[in-house]
């Protein structure tokens, strides 16, 4: 089954990418669960998963509606992507961490494109979005290699001390 199954991943991932959105969190949960299963069965598929699923996953991460099983499987997906980053073709921890971090720190990023505005008209980030981003960053750091993990912890320690 090996090579035949992995050749089908691209078309499956293309279909799954359209299912990852905030309009149906249960369907998003199931789609992301399939992605985690693909990564578990074939860690070499990490670049394909990142290519097709990362953008909608990051968009979903910016949703104030994200919670429960959809958030849990999103944490699992990001953890699996970091765990498979040992593969030279996989997405690097620092790249993924930076993308998640920018979602939490860019004023009006995906939230403003989704039409979420505060009363002052400036893009705002809800408490749920910040919490989900913090959980994802924690998961990424936890799953990272010790060298990457230590450098991020030191960086945040220095920033918090200022």
PDB file of C-alpha atoms in Angstrom:
ATOM      1  CA  UNK A   1       0.000   0.000   0.000  1.00  0.00           C
ATOM      2  CA  UNK A   2       2.884   2.406   0.774  1.00  0.00           C
ATOM      3  CA  UNK A   3       3.672   4.350  -2.390  1.00  0.00           C
ATOM      4  CA  UNK A   4       0.185   3.927  -3.834  1.00  0.00           C
ATOM      5  CA  UNK A   5      -1.403   5.384  -0.713  1.00  0.00           C
ATOM      6  CA  UNK A   6       1.001   8.316  -0.487  1.00  0.00           C
ATOM      7  CA  UNK A   7       0.355   9.245  -4.092  1.00  0.00           C
ATOM      8  CA  UNK A   8      -3.315   9.749  -3.183  1.00  0.00           C
ATOM      9  CA  UNK A   9      -2.524  12.095  -0.294  1.00  0.00           C
ATOM     10  CA  UNK A  10      -2.213  15.136  -2.557  1.00  0.00           C
ATOM     11  CA  UNK A  11      -5.764  14.865  -3.887  1.00  0.00           C
ATOM     12  CA  UNK A  12      -7.152  14.045  -0.441  1.00  0.00           C
ATOM     13  CA  UNK A  13      -5.355  17.022   1.103  1.00  0.00           C
ATOM     14  CA  UNK A  14      -6.636  19.313  -1.638  1.00  0.00           C
ATOM     15  CA  UNK A  15     -10.202  18.287  -0.791  1.00  0.00           C
ATOM     16  CA  UNK A  16      -9.583  18.572   2.954  1.00  0.00           C
ATOM     17  CA  UNK A  17      -8.199  22.101   2.686  1.00  0.00           C
ATOM     18  CA  UNK A  18     -11.611  23.379   1.619  1.00  0.00           C
ATOM     19  CA  UNK A  19     -13.207  21.821   4.688  1.00  0.00           C
ATOM     20  CA  UNK A  20     -10.996  23.611   7.207  1.00  0.00           C
ATOM     21  CA  UNK A  21     -12.880  26.795   8.062  1.00  0.00           C
ATOM     22  CA  UNK A  22     -14.862  28.406  10.845  1.00  0.00           C
ATOM     23  CA  UNK A  23     -18.283  27.882   9.268  1.00  0.00           C
ATOM     24  CA  UNK A  24     -18.415  24.236  10.393  1.00  0.00           C
ATOM     25  CA  UNK A  25     -16.031  23.475  13.243  1.00  0.00           C
ATOM     26  CA  UNK A  26     -17.107  19.839  13.447  1.00  0.00           C
ATOM     27  CA  UNK A  27     -16.260  19.268   9.792  1.00  0.00           C
ATOM     28  CA  UNK A  28     -12.999  21.180  10.281  1.00  0.00           C
ATOM     29  CA  UNK A  29     -12.200  18.914  13.229  1.00  0.00           C
ATOM     30  CA  UNK A  30     -12.758  15.802  11.120  1.00  0.00           C
ATOM     31  CA  UNK A  31     -10.708  17.153   8.201  1.00  0.00           C
ATOM     32  CA  UNK A  32      -7.810  18.053  10.496  1.00  0.00           C
ATOM     33  CA  UNK A  33      -8.040  14.639  12.127  1.00  0.00           C
ATOM     34  CA  UNK A  34      -7.513  13.017   8.716  1.00  0.00           C
ATOM     35  CA  UNK A  35      -4.479  15.279   8.207  1.00  0.00           C
ATOM     36  CA  UNK A  36      -3.002  14.180  11.540  1.00  0.00           C
ATOM     37  CA  UNK A  37      -3.630  10.552  10.547  1.00  0.00           C
ATOM     38  CA  UNK A  38      -1.818  11.135   7.243  1.00  0.00           C
ATOM     39  CA  UNK A  39       1.158  12.609   9.105  1.00  0.00           C
ATOM     40  CA  UNK A  40       1.173   9.670  11.510  1.00  0.00           C
ATOM     41  CA  UNK A  41       0.999   7.097   8.720  1.00  0.00           C
ATOM     42  CA  UNK A  42       3.481   8.886   6.475  1.00  0.00           C
ATOM     43  CA  UNK A  43       5.736  11.498   8.100  1.00  0.00           C
ATOM     44  CA  UNK A  44       7.277  12.130   4.661  1.00  0.00           C
ATOM     45  CA  UNK A  45       3.974  13.718   3.633  1.00  0.00           C
ATOM     46  CA  UNK A  46       4.661  16.668   5.948  1.00  0.00           C
ATOM     47  CA  UNK A  47       5.509  19.108   3.109  1.00  0.00           C
ATOM     48  CA  UNK A  48       2.286  18.230   1.276  1.00  0.00           C
ATOM     49  CA  UNK A  49       0.219  18.661   4.441  1.00  0.00           C
ATOM     50  CA  UNK A  50       1.879  22.002   5.168  1.00  0.00           C
ATOM     51  CA  UNK A  51       1.369  23.176   1.582  1.00  0.00           C
ATOM     52  CA  UNK A  52      -2.338  22.370   1.462  1.00  0.00           C
ATOM     53  CA  UNK A  53      -3.528  22.671   5.059  1.00  0.00           C
ATOM     54  CA  UNK A  54      -1.348  25.264   6.777  1.00  0.00           C
ATOM     55  CA  UNK A  55      -3.001  28.371   5.337  1.00  0.00           C
ATOM     56  CA  UNK A  56      -6.591  27.362   6.175  1.00  0.00           C
ATOM     57  CA  UNK A  57      -5.394  26.133   9.582  1.00  0.00           C
ATOM     58  CA  UNK A  58      -3.797  29.482  10.355  1.00  0.00           C
ATOM     59  CA  UNK A  59      -6.952  31.250   9.230  1.00  0.00           C
ATOM     60  CA  UNK A  60      -8.992  28.981  11.514  1.00  0.00           C
ATOM     61  CA  UNK A  61      -6.580  29.784  14.339  1.00  0.00           C
ATOM     62  CA  UNK A  62      -7.567  33.444  13.941  1.00  0.00           C
ATOM     63  CA  UNK A  63     -11.251  32.670  14.478  1.00  0.00           C
ATOM     64  CA  UNK A  64     -12.855  33.720  17.751  1.00  0.00           C
ATOM     65  CA  UNK A  65     -15.143  30.696  17.334  1.00  0.00           C
ATOM     66  CA  UNK A  66     -12.320  28.156  17.614  1.00  0.00           C
ATOM     67  CA  UNK A  67     -12.718  25.954  20.686  1.00  0.00           C
ATOM     68  CA  UNK A  68     -13.261  22.400  21.852  1.00  0.00           C
ATOM     69  CA  UNK A  69     -12.401  19.466  19.616  1.00  0.00           C
ATOM     70  CA  UNK A  70     -11.492  21.697  16.650  1.00  0.00           C
ATOM     71  CA  UNK A  71      -8.892  23.513  18.775  1.00  0.00           C
ATOM     72  CA  UNK A  72      -7.581  20.241  20.228  1.00  0.00           C
ATOM     73  CA  UNK A  73      -7.040  18.651  16.815  1.00  0.00           C
ATOM     74  CA  UNK A  74      -5.480  21.880  15.515  1.00  0.00           C
ATOM     75  CA  UNK A  75      -2.995  21.659  18.409  1.00  0.00           C
ATOM     76  CA  UNK A  76      -2.353  18.042  17.441  1.00  0.00           C
ATOM     77  CA  UNK A  77      -1.817  19.006  13.789  1.00  0.00           C
ATOM     78  CA  UNK A  78       0.726  21.700  14.631  1.00  0.00           C
ATOM     79  CA  UNK A  79       2.441  19.328  17.063  1.00  0.00           C
ATOM     80  CA  UNK A  80       2.609  16.656  14.366  1.00  0.00           C
ATOM     81  CA  UNK A  81       4.025  19.126  11.849  1.00  0.00           C
ATOM     82  CA  UNK A  82       6.774  20.053  14.303  1.00  0.00           C
ATOM     83  CA  UNK A  83       7.439  16.409  15.151  1.00  0.00           C
ATOM     84  CA  UNK A  84       7.824  15.578  11.451  1.00  0.00           C
ATOM     85  CA  UNK A  85      10.022  18.631  10.846  1.00  0.00           C
ATOM     86  CA  UNK A  86      12.997  16.354  11.491  1.00  0.00           C
ATOM     87  CA  UNK A  87      12.388  15.324   7.893  1.00  0.00           C
ATOM     88  CA  UNK A  88      14.620  17.649   5.788  1.00  0.00           C
ATOM     89  CA  UNK A  89      11.666  18.395   3.503  1.00  0.00           C
ATOM     90  CA  UNK A  90       9.344  19.197   6.429  1.00  0.00           C
ATOM     91  CA  UNK A  91       8.378  22.663   7.615  1.00  0.00           C
ATOM     92  CA  UNK A  92      10.918  24.081  10.040  1.00  0.00           C
ATOM     93  CA  UNK A  93       9.898  24.738  13.638  1.00  0.00           C
ATOM     94  CA  UNK A  94      11.035  28.362  13.481  1.00  0.00           C
ATOM     95  CA  UNK A  95       9.037  29.021  10.314  1.00  0.00           C
ATOM     96  CA  UNK A  96       5.852  27.510  11.734  1.00  0.00           C
ATOM     97  CA  UNK A  97       6.326  29.246  15.081  1.00  0.00           C
ATOM     98  CA  UNK A  98       6.811  32.604  13.346  1.00  0.00           C
ATOM     99  CA  UNK A  99       3.636  32.149  11.317  1.00  0.00           C
ATOM    100  CA  UNK A 100       1.594  31.314  14.413  1.00  0.00           C
ATOM    101  CA  UNK A 101       3.191  34.139  16.381  1.00  0.00           C
ATOM    102  CA  UNK A 102       2.411  36.653  13.633  1.00  0.00           C
ATOM    103  CA  UNK A 103      -1.247  35.614  13.777  1.00  0.00           C
ATOM    104  CA  UNK A 104      -1.348  36.586  17.440  1.00  0.00           C
ATOM    105  CA  UNK A 105       0.673  39.782  17.210  1.00  0.00           C
ATOM    106  CA  UNK A 106      -0.311  41.360  13.887  1.00  0.00           C
ATOM    107  CA  UNK A 107      -2.998  43.943  14.598  1.00  0.00           C
ATOM    108  CA  UNK A 108      -5.940  43.312  12.343  1.00  0.00           C
ATOM    109  CA  UNK A 109      -4.239  40.367  10.575  1.00  0.00           C
ATOM    110  CA  UNK A 110      -6.738  37.698   9.644  1.00  0.00           C
ATOM    111  CA  UNK A 111      -9.248  39.103  12.075  1.00  0.00           C
ATOM    112  CA  UNK A 112      -9.686  42.331  10.114  1.00  0.00           C
ATOM    113  CA  UNK A 113     -10.035  40.445   6.848  1.00  0.00           C
ATOM    114  CA  UNK A 114     -12.811  38.459   8.516  1.00  0.00           C
ATOM    115  CA  UNK A 115     -14.578  41.723   9.312  1.00  0.00           C
ATOM    116  CA  UNK A 116     -14.027  41.675  13.087  1.00  0.00           C
ATOM    117  CA  UNK A 117     -13.679  45.221  14.374  1.00  0.00           C
ATOM    118  CA  UNK A 118     -13.678  46.779  17.795  1.00  0.00           C
ATOM    119  CA  UNK A 119     -15.901  49.732  18.589  1.00  0.00           C
ATOM    120  CA  UNK A 120     -13.016  52.069  17.717  1.00  0.00           C
ATOM    121  CA  UNK A 121     -12.847  50.588  14.218  1.00  0.00           C
ATOM    122  CA  UNK A 122      -9.381  49.122  14.736  1.00  0.00           C
ATOM    123  CA  UNK A 123      -8.959  45.391  14.187  1.00  0.00           C
ATOM    124  CA  UNK A 124      -9.156  43.609  17.506  1.00  0.00           C
ATOM    125  CA  UNK A 125      -8.040  40.201  18.608  1.00  0.00           C
ATOM    126  CA  UNK A 126     -10.451  38.376  20.885  1.00  0.00           C
ATOM    127  CA  UNK A 127      -9.487  36.630  24.090  1.00  0.00           C
ATOM    128  CA  UNK A 128     -10.332  33.278  22.470  1.00  0.00           C
ATOM    129  CA  UNK A 129      -7.968  33.961  19.563  1.00  0.00           C
ATOM    130  CA  UNK A 130      -5.125  34.957  21.885  1.00  0.00           C
ATOM    131  CA  UNK A 131      -5.750  31.883  24.040  1.00  0.00           C
ATOM    132  CA  UNK A 132      -5.765  29.543  21.033  1.00  0.00           C
ATOM    133  CA  UNK A 133      -2.565  31.130  19.688  1.00  0.00           C
ATOM    134  CA  UNK A 134      -0.880  30.778  23.076  1.00  0.00           C
ATOM    135  CA  UNK A 135      -1.879  27.119  23.241  1.00  0.00           C
ATOM    136  CA  UNK A 136      -0.536  26.473  19.750  1.00  0.00           C
ATOM    137  CA  UNK A 137       2.754  28.242  20.515  1.00  0.00           C
ATOM    138  CA  UNK A 138       3.082  26.180  23.691  1.00  0.00           C
ATOM    139  CA  UNK A 139       2.438  22.979  21.747  1.00  0.00           C
ATOM    140  CA  UNK A 140       5.009  23.924  19.125  1.00  0.00           C
ATOM    141  CA  UNK A 141       7.652  24.671  21.727  1.00  0.00           C
ATOM    142  CA  UNK A 142       6.855  21.446  23.584  1.00  0.00           C
ATOM    143  CA  UNK A 143       7.230  19.353  20.419  1.00  0.00           C
ATOM    144  CA  UNK A 144      10.344  21.147  19.148  1.00  0.00           C
ATOM    145  CA  UNK A 145      13.896  19.859  19.328  1.00  0.00           C
ATOM    146  CA  UNK A 146      15.625  20.931  22.527  1.00  0.00           C
ATOM    147  CA  UNK A 147      17.836  23.486  20.713  1.00  0.00           C
ATOM    148  CA  UNK A 148      14.814  25.258  19.175  1.00  0.00           C
ATOM    149  CA  UNK A 149      12.798  24.956  22.374  1.00  0.00           C
ATOM    150  CA  UNK A 150      15.548  26.455  24.547  1.00  0.00           C
ATOM    151  CA  UNK A 151      16.114  29.407  22.208  1.00  0.00           C
ATOM    152  CA  UNK A 152      12.384  30.272  22.121  1.00  0.00           C
ATOM    153  CA  UNK A 153      12.049  29.983  25.905  1.00  0.00           C
ATOM    154  CA  UNK A 154      15.064  32.271  26.378  1.00  0.00           C
ATOM    155  CA  UNK A 155      13.673  34.737  23.845  1.00  0.00           C
ATOM    156  CA  UNK A 156      10.317  34.914  25.632  1.00  0.00           C
ATOM    157  CA  UNK A 157      12.032  35.083  29.030  1.00  0.00           C
ATOM    158  CA  UNK A 158      14.098  38.074  27.916  1.00  0.00           C
ATOM    159  CA  UNK A 159      11.045  39.763  26.370  1.00  0.00           C
ATOM    160  CA  UNK A 160       8.986  39.209  29.540  1.00  0.00           C
ATOM    161  CA  UNK A 161      11.748  40.620  31.749  1.00  0.00           C
ATOM    162  CA  UNK A 162      11.764  43.941  29.867  1.00  0.00           C
TER     163      UNK A 162
END
